[in-house]
Short mmCIF file of C-alpha atoms and ligand atoms in Angstrom, two decimals:
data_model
loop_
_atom_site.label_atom_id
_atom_site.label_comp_id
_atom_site.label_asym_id
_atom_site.label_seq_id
_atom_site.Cartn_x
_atom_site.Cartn_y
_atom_site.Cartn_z
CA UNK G 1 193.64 -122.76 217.57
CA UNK G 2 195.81 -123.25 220.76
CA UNK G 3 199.02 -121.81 220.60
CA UNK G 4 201.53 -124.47 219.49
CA UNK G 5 198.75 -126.02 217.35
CA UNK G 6 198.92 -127.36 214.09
CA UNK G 7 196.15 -127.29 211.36
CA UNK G 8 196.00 -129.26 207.92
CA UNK G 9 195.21 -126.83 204.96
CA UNK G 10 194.05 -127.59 201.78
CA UNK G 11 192.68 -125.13 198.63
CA UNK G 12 189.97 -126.61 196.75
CA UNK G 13 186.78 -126.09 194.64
CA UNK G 14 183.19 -127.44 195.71
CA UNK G 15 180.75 -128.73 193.06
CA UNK G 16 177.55 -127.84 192.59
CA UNK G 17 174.92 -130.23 194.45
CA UNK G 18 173.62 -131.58 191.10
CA UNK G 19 177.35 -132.80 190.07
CA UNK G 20 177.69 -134.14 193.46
CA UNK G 21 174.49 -136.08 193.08
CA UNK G 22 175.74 -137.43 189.54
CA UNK G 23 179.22 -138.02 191.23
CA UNK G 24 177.35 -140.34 193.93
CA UNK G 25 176.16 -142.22 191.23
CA UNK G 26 179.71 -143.29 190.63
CA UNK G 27 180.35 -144.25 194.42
CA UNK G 28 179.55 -148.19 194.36
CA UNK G 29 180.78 -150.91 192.31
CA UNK G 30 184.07 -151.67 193.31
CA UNK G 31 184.04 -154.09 196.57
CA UNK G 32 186.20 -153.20 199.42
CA UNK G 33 186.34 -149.26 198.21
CA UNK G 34 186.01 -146.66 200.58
CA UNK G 35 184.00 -144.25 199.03
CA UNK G 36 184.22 -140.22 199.60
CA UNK G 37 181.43 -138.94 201.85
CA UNK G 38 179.12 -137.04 199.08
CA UNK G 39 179.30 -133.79 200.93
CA UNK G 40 183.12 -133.93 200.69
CA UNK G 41 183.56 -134.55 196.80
CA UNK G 42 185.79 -131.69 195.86
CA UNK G 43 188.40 -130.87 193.27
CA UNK G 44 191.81 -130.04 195.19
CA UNK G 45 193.94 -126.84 193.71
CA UNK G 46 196.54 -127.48 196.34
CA UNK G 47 197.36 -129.54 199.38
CA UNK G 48 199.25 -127.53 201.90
CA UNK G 49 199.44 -129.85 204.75
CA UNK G 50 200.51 -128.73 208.46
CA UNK G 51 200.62 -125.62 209.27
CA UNK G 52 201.04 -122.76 212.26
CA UNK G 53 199.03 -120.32 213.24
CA UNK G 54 201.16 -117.40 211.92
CA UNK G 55 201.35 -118.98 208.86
CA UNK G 56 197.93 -119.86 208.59
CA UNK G 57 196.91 -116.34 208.72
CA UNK G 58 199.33 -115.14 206.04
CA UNK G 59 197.82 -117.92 204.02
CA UNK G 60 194.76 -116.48 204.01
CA UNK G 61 195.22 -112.94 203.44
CA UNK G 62 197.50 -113.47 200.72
CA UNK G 63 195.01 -115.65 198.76
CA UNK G 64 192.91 -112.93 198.37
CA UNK G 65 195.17 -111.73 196.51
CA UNK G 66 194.38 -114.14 193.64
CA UNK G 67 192.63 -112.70 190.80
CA UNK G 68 191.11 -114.98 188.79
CA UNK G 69 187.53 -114.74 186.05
CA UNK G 70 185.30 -117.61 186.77
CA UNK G 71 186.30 -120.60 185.40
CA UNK G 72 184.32 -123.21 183.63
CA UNK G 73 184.64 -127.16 183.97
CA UNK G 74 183.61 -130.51 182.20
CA UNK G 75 184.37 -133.51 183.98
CA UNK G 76 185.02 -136.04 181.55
CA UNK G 77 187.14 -139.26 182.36
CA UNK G 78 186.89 -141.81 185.40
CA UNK G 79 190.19 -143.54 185.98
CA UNK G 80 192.45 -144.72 188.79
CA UNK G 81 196.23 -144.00 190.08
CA UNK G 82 198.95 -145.27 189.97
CA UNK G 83 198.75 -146.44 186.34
CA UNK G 84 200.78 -149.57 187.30
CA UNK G 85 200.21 -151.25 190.24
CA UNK G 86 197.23 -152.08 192.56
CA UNK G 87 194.83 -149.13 192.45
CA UNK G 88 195.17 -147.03 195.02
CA UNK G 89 192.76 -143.97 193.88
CA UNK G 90 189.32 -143.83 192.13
CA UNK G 91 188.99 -140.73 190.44
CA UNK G 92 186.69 -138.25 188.33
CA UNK G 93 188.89 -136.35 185.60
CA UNK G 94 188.70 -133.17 183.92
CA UNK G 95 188.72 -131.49 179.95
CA UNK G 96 192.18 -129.86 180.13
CA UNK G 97 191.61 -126.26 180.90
CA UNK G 98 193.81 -123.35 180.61
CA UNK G 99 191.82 -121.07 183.20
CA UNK G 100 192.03 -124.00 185.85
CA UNK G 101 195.77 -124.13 185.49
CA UNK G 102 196.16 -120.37 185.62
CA UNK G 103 194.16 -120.35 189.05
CA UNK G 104 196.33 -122.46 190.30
CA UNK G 105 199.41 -121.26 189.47
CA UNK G 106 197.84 -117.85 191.25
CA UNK G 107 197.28 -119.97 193.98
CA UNK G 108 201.03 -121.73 193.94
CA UNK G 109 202.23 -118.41 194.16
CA UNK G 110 199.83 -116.62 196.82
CA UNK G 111 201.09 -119.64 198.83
CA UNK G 112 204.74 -119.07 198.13
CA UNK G 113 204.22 -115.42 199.03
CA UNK G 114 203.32 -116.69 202.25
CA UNK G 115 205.92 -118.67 203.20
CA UNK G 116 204.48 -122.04 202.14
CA UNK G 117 207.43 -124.60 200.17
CA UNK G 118 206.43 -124.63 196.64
CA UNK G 119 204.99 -127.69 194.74
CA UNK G 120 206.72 -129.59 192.98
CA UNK G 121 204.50 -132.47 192.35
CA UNK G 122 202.73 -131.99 188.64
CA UNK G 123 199.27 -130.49 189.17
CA UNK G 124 196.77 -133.22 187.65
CA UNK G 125 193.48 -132.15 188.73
CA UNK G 126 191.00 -134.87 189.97
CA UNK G 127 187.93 -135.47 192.59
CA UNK G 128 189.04 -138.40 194.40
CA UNK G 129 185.75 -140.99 194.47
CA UNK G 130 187.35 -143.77 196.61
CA UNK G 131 190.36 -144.93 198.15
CA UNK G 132 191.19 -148.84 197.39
CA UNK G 133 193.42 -150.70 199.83
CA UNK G 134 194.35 -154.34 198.51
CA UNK G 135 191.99 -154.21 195.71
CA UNK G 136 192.92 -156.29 192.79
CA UNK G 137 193.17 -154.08 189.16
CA UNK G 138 190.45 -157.11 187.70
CA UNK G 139 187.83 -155.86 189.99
CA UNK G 140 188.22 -152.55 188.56
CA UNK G 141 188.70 -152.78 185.40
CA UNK G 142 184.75 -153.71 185.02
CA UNK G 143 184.40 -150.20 186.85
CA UNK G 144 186.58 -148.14 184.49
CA UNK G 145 184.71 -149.93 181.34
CA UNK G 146 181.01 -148.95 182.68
CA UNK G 147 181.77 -145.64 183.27
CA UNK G 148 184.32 -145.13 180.61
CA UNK G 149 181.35 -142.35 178.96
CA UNK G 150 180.94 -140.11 181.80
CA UNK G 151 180.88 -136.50 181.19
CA UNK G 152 179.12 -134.15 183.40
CA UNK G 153 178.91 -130.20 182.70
CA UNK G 154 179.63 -127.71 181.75
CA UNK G 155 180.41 -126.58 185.27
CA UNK G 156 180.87 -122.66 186.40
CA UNK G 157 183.51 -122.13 189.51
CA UNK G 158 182.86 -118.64 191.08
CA UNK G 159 185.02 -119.17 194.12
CA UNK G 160 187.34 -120.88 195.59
CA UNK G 161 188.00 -122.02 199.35
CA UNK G 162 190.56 -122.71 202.16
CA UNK G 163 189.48 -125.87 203.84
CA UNK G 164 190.96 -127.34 207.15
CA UNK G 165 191.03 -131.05 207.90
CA UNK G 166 190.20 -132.66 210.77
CA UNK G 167 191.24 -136.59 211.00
CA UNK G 168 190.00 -138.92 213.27
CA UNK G 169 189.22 -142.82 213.39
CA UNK G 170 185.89 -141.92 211.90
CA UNK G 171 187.36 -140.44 209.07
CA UNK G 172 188.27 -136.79 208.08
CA UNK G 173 185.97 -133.66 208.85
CA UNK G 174 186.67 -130.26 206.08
CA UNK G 175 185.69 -126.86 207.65
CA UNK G 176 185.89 -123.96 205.44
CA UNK G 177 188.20 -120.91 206.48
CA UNK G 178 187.59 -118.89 203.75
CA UNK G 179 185.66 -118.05 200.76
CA UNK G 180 187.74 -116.43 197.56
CA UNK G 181 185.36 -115.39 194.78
CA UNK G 182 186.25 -115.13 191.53
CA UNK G 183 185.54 -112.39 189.32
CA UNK G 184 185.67 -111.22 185.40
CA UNK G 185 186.99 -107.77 186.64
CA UNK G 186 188.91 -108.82 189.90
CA UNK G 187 186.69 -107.30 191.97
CA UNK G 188 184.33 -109.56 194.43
P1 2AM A 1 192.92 -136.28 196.83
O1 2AM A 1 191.73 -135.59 196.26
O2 2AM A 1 193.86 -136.69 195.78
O3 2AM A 1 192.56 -137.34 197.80
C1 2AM A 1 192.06 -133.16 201.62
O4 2AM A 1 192.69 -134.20 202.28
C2 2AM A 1 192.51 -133.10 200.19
O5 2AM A 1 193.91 -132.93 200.13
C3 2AM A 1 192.18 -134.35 199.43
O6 2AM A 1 191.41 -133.99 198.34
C4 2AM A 1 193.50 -134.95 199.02
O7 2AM A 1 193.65 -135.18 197.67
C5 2AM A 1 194.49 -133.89 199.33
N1 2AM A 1 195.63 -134.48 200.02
C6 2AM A 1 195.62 -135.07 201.22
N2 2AM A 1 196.86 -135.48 201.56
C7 2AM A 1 197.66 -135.13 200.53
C8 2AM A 1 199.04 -135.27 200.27
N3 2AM A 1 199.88 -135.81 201.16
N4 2AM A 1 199.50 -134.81 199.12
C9 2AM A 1 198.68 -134.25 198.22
N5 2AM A 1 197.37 -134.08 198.40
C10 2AM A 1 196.87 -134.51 199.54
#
């Protein structure tokens, strides 16, 4: 980073190649959706969003401060946001889990520690499978109803990671800073 610089943080999980390759099997079917690159299907813990480079590097020392077991996933729901409205957001949905939201409130608060603004938009975690831009609700509603019996996993998270974004024209590019594992005893 040049001094001066901003980068675009985000904390989020990666899934295992074989849920990715079940995910991709969700990624067609609704025309005029712009489908997530497979290799960037990923469940976000928290968006962070611009940052310095001071800040940046408190980030990541203080998130390795999270201690957190491993935490198990099903994915069970496909759906799309806003509930009312044209759809904006294709999405893969998750069994509510306790462990998830107590990683994340770890998280939340390694980032507070930091100097990051806390969240204050409810946590409602999600892979995102497409973006829709003037899509009517009619030609998704045939989506929703063909996958409305998805369920993948049981799915084991060992670690956690501190992405950057890139944007361009072509899209975004995610580049992993760092690597947080997760542990039954806390240590890595
Ligand atoms: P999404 O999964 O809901 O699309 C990298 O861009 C990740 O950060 C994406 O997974 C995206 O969430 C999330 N993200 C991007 N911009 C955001 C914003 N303004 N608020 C919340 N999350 C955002």
């Amino acid at each position: 980073m040049v001094p001066g610089e901003m980068i675009r943080l985000f904390v989020a999980v990666d899934l295992p190649e074989e849920v990715r390759r079940s995910l991709v099997g969700l990624c067609c079917g609704v025309p005029g959706g712009r489908w997530v690159n497979p290799e960037q299907l990923h469940l976000t813990l928290r968006f962070i969003g611009e940052v310095d480079r001071a800040l940046f590097d408190r980030i990541r020392v203080s998130l390795s401060s999270v201690v957190s077991p491993p935490v198990t996933l099903v994915l069970n729901s496909v759906g799309s946001f806003p509930p009312t409205g044209p759809p904006r957001v294709l999405w893969v949905g998750f069994q509510r889990s306790e462990a998830l939201v107590s990683l994340r409130n770890q998280i939340e608060n390694a980032l507070v520690t930091a100097g990051c603004e806390a969240e204050t938009r409810h946590f409602s975690p999600h892979i995102t499978l497409a973006r829709l831009k003037d899509v009517p609700r009619n030609l998704v509603a045939p989506y929703l109803a063909e996958h409305a019996g998805f369920s993948q996993g049981p799915v084991d998270v060992k670690e956690f990671r501190l992405y950057s974004s890139l944007l361009s024209r072509q899209g975004s590019r995610h580049i992993v800073e760092a690597t947080y594992p997760l542990s039954a005893t806390g240590a890595p």
